[in-house]
CSV table of C-alpha atoms in Angstrom, one decimal:
chain,number,residue,atom,x,y,z
T,1286,MET,CA,93.4,79.3,86.0
T,1287,THR,CA,90.7,78.3,88.3
T,1288,ARG,CA,91.0,79.7,91.8
T,1289,ARG,CA,91.1,77.0,94.3
T,1290,PRO,CA,90.2,77.8,98.2
T,1291,SER,CA,92.8,78.8,100.7
T,1292,PRO,CA,93.2,76.8,103.9
T,1293,SER,CA,91.3,79.5,105.6
T,1294,GLU,CA,88.6,79.4,103.0
T,1295,PHE,CA,88.3,75.9,103.1
T,1296,ALA,CA,88.0,75.9,107.0
T,1297,TRP,CA,85.5,78.8,107.0
T,1298,PRO,CA,83.3,78.7,104.1
T,1299,PHE,CA,81.4,81.9,103.4
T,1300,GLY,CA,77.7,81.4,103.0
T,1301,PRO,CA,74.7,83.9,102.4
T,1302,GLU,CA,73.9,84.0,106.2
T,1303,ASP,CA,77.7,85.1,106.8
T,1304,ASN,CA,77.3,88.4,105.1
T,1305,GLU,CA,75.2,90.2,107.8
T,1306,LEU,CA,77.3,88.4,110.5
T,1307,ALA,CA,80.5,90.0,109.0
T,1308,ILE,CA,78.8,93.3,108.9
T,1309,SER,CA,77.5,93.1,112.3
T,1310,TRP,CA,80.7,92.0,113.9
T,1311,ALA,CA,82.7,94.9,112.1
T,1312,SER,CA,80.1,97.4,113.3
T,1313,SER,CA,80.2,96.1,117.0
T,1314,VAL,CA,84.1,96.4,117.2
T,1315,THR,CA,84.5,99.8,115.4
T,1316,THR,CA,84.8,102.1,118.5
T,1317,GLN,CA,87.2,99.9,120.1
T,1318,VAL,CA,89.4,99.5,117.0
T,1319,LEU,CA,89.4,103.2,116.4
T,1320,GLY,CA,90.2,103.9,120.0
T,1321,TRP,CA,93.1,101.6,120.1
T,1322,THR,CA,94.3,103.1,117.0
T,1323,TRP,CA,94.1,106.7,118.1
T,1324,ARG,CA,95.5,105.8,121.7
T,1325,ALA,CA,98.4,103.9,120.0
T,1326,PHE,CA,99.3,107.0,117.8
T,1327,ASP,CA,99.2,109.0,121.0
T,1328,ASP,CA,102.2,106.6,122.3
T,1329,LEU,CA,103.9,106.8,119.1
T,1330,LYS,CA,103.9,110.4,119.1
T,1331,THR,CA,105.3,110.7,122.6
T,1332,ASN,CA,108.0,107.9,122.2
T,1333,LEU,CA,109.0,108.2,118.5
T,1334,LEU,CA,107.7,111.2,116.6
T,1335,SER,CA,108.9,113.7,119.2
T,1336,ARG,CA,112.3,112.7,118.5
T,1337,ILE,CA,112.2,113.4,114.8
T,1338,ASP,CA,113.4,116.4,113.0
T,1339,TRP,CA,111.0,116.5,110.2
T,1340,THR,CA,113.0,119.0,108.3
T,1341,GLN,CA,115.8,116.4,107.6
T,1342,PRO,CA,115.6,114.1,104.7
T,1343,LEU,CA,114.2,110.7,105.7
T,1344,GLU,CA,113.6,107.3,103.9
T,1345,GLN,CA,111.1,104.4,104.6
T,1346,VAL,CA,108.9,106.9,106.5
T,1347,GLU,CA,105.6,105.2,105.8
T,1348,ARG,CA,106.7,101.6,106.5
T,1349,ASP,CA,108.6,102.7,109.5
T,1350,MET,CA,105.6,104.6,110.9
T,1351,VAL,CA,103.1,101.9,110.3
T,1352,ARG,CA,105.5,99.2,111.8
T,1353,ASN,CA,106.0,101.2,115.0
T,1354,HIS,CA,102.2,102.3,115.2
T,1355,PHE,CA,101.6,98.5,115.2
T,1356,GLY,CA,103.8,97.9,118.0
T,1357,CYS,CA,101.9,100.4,119.9
T,1358,ILE,CA,98.6,98.9,119.3
T,1359,GLN,CA,100.0,95.4,120.2
T,1360,ARG,CA,101.0,96.8,123.4
T,1361,ILE,CA,97.4,98.2,124.2
T,1362,PHE,CA,95.9,94.9,123.0
T,1363,ALA,CA,98.2,92.8,125.3
T,1364,THR,CA,97.6,95.1,128.4
T,1365,GLU,CA,93.8,95.2,128.1
T,1366,THR,CA,92.8,91.8,126.9
T,1367,ASP,CA,95.6,89.5,128.3
T,1368,GLY,CA,95.9,88.3,124.7
T,1369,PHE,CA,92.3,87.1,124.7
T,1370,ALA,CA,89.7,89.0,122.9
T,1371,ALA,CA,87.0,88.9,119.9
T,1372,PHE,CA,89.6,90.2,117.5
T,1373,TYR,CA,93.3,90.6,117.4
T,1374,PRO,CA,95.5,93.3,115.7
T,1375,SER,CA,97.6,92.3,112.6
T,1376,HIS,CA,100.2,94.2,110.5
T,1377,GLU,CA,100.4,93.6,106.7
T,1378,GLU,CA,97.3,91.3,106.9
T,1379,PRO,CA,96.7,89.7,103.4
T,1380,GLU,CA,93.1,89.9,102.0
T,1381,MET,CA,92.7,86.7,100.4
T,1382,GLU,CA,89.1,87.3,99.0
T,1383,THR,CA,90.3,89.7,96.5
T,1384,ARG,CA,93.5,88.1,95.3
T,1385,SER,CA,93.7,88.4,91.5
T,1386,THR,CA,94.7,84.9,90.7
T,1387,ALA,CA,95.6,81.6,92.2
T,1388,ASN,CA,99.4,82.3,92.7
T,1389,ALA,CA,99.3,86.0,92.7
T,1390,LYS,CA,100.3,87.8,96.1
T,1391,PRO,CA,97.2,89.1,97.7
T,1392,PRO,CA,96.8,92.7,98.6
T,1393,ALA,CA,97.6,93.4,102.3
T,1394,TYR,CA,96.3,95.9,104.8
T,1395,ASP,CA,98.8,98.3,106.6
T,1396,LEU,CA,97.0,97.6,109.9
T,1397,ALA,CA,94.2,95.2,110.5
T,1398,PHE,CA,92.0,93.7,113.2
T,1399,VAL,CA,90.9,90.1,112.8
T,1400,ALA,CA,87.9,88.2,114.1
T,1401,THR,CA,89.0,85.4,116.5
T,1402,ALA,CA,85.9,83.3,115.4
T,1403,ASN,CA,86.4,83.8,111.7
T,1404,PRO,CA,89.8,85.1,110.4
T,1405,ARG,CA,88.2,86.0,107.0
T,1406,TRP,CA,86.6,88.9,108.9
T,1407,ILE,CA,89.0,91.5,108.7
T,1408,TRP,CA,88.5,95.1,109.9
T,1409,PRO,CA,90.9,97.0,107.7
T,1410,ILE,CA,93.1,100.2,107.8
T,1411,GLU,CA,95.4,101.7,105.3
T,1412,ALA,CA,97.9,104.2,105.9
T,1413,LYS,CA,99.5,107.1,104.0
T,1414,ILE,CA,102.0,109.9,104.6
T,1415,VAL,CA,100.4,113.2,103.9
T,1416,PRO,CA,103.2,115.9,103.5
T,1417,SER,CA,100.7,118.7,103.5
T,1418,PRO,CA,96.9,119.3,103.6
T,1419,LYS,CA,97.0,119.4,99.6
T,1420,ALA,CA,99.1,116.4,98.9
T,1421,LEU,CA,96.5,113.8,98.9
T,1422,ALA,CA,97.1,112.0,95.6
T,1423,GLU,CA,98.4,108.6,97.2
T,1424,TYR,CA,95.8,108.8,100.0
T,1425,MET,CA,92.9,109.3,97.7
T,1426,LYS,CA,94.3,106.4,95.4
T,1427,ASP,CA,93.8,104.0,98.2
T,1428,VAL,CA,90.4,105.3,99.0
T,1429,ASN,CA,89.3,104.8,95.5
T,1430,GLU,CA,91.2,102.0,94.1
T,1431,LYS,CA,91.1,99.9,97.3
T,1432,PHE,CA,88.1,100.8,99.5
T,1433,VAL,CA,85.6,102.2,97.0
T,1434,ALA,CA,86.3,99.5,94.4
T,1435,GLY,CA,85.7,96.8,96.9
T,1436,ILE,CA,89.3,95.4,96.9
T,1437,ALA,CA,89.6,96.4,100.5
T,1438,ALA,CA,87.0,95.4,103.0
T,1439,PRO,CA,85.1,92.8,100.9
T,1440,PHE,CA,82.9,91.5,103.7
T,1441,VAL,CA,82.5,94.3,106.3
T,1442,GLY,CA,81.0,97.9,106.1
T,1443,GLU,CA,83.8,99.7,108.1
T,1444,GLY,CA,87.3,100.5,107.3
T,1445,ALA,CA,89.8,103.5,107.9
T,1446,MET,CA,92.4,105.4,106.2
T,1447,VAL,CA,95.1,106.8,108.3
T,1448,GLY,CA,96.9,110.0,107.2
T,1449,TYR,CA,100.2,110.8,109.0
T,1450,LEU,CA,100.3,114.5,108.4
T,1451,THR,CA,103.9,115.6,108.6
T,1452,SER,CA,103.0,119.4,108.4
T,1453,SER,CA,99.9,121.1,110.3
T,1454,ASP,CA,96.4,121.7,109.9
T,1455,ALA,CA,94.4,118.5,110.1
T,1456,THR,CA,91.0,120.5,109.6
T,1457,THR,CA,92.0,121.9,106.2
T,1458,THR,CA,93.2,118.3,105.3
T,1459,LEU,CA,89.8,116.8,106.3
T,1460,ASP,CA,88.2,119.8,104.3
T,1461,ASN,CA,90.3,118.9,101.0
T,1462,ILE,CA,89.4,115.2,101.4
T,1463,SER,CA,85.8,116.2,101.4
T,1464,PHE,CA,86.2,118.3,98.4
T,1465,ARG,CA,87.9,115.3,96.5
T,1466,LEU,CA,85.4,113.0,97.5
T,1467,GLY,CA,82.5,115.2,96.6
T,1468,GLN,CA,80.5,114.8,99.9
T,1469,PRO,CA,80.6,116.3,103.4
T,1470,LEU,CA,82.2,114.2,105.9
T,1471,SER,CA,80.3,113.3,109.1
T,1472,ALA,CA,81.8,113.6,112.4
T,1473,ILE,CA,81.9,110.5,114.9
T,1474,ASP,CA,80.5,111.1,118.2
T,1475,GLU,CA,83.1,109.2,120.0
T,1476,PHE,CA,85.9,110.9,118.4
T,1477,ARG,CA,84.7,114.5,118.2
T,1478,ASN,CA,87.9,115.8,119.9
T,1479,ARG,CA,90.0,114.2,117.2
T,1480,PRO,CA,90.7,115.1,113.5
T,1481,HIS,CA,88.4,112.2,112.6
T,1482,LYS,CA,85.5,112.0,110.2
T,1483,SER,CA,83.8,109.5,108.0
T,1484,SER,CA,82.5,109.2,104.4
T,1485,PHE,CA,79.9,106.8,103.0
T,1486,HIS,CA,80.4,104.7,99.8
T,1487,CYS,CA,77.8,102.5,97.9
T,1488,ARG,CA,79.6,99.5,96.4
T,1489,SER,CA,78.2,97.0,93.9
T,1490,ASP,CA,80.3,93.9,94.7
T,1491,ALA,CA,80.8,94.5,98.5
T,1492,PRO,CA,78.9,95.9,101.4
T,1493,ASP,CA,78.2,99.6,101.4
T,1494,LEU,CA,81.1,101.1,103.5
T,1495,ARG,CA,81.6,103.8,106.2
T,1496,LEU,CA,85.4,104.8,105.4
T,1497,HIS,CA,86.8,106.7,108.6
T,1498,HIS,CA,89.3,109.3,107.8
T,1499,MET,CA,91.9,109.7,110.7
T,1500,ILE,CA,94.4,112.7,110.2
T,1501,MET,CA,97.3,112.1,112.7
T,1502,THR,CA,99.5,115.0,112.9
T,1503,CYS,CA,103.2,114.2,113.3
T,1504,ASP,CA,104.8,117.6,113.8
T,1505,ASP,CA,102.8,119.9,116.1
């Protein structure tokens, strides 16, 4: 079946010159996007996570964590921009570009920041619960099958994985991610005081990607 354009694809057609524009836009907002995401987690930790007994059985943990994290991001966005900015936060934002067929539900990002000028430009974040520094199967699945494969971030050269670590030792978690990727992780100057590093991935059908790994410790 031929895939017809979505309304956004029709309104904002993507030409060759847009490739560099999308990459440049994502690079220009990266520090603010990541800063808001970290600060929102600080709020989440104070107002929600500090009330949780992680030794008790819980359900819908990942979905509820992301939902509340997004609420904290929204509050920062509203306070600091009065609702007007070059990009805005979104929750479960669909990625229309990499939908498989005409009627298939497109993949969606847990958290995203969308360009106001062109809503097809999306700065994506996927989030996963990480029960321990070694329990990385689901986290790495998103890294490899979404980001490295080019399903996520098809237009931009930046993206992030959030690992909600429900035990402790974020440093060891990052070391284990590095081992599984087979490459050293790079520190980010603006976030040297956070458990936050990045990896680099060459992609054949999408821009090369700097992927941020943000390990957010829930129980410490």
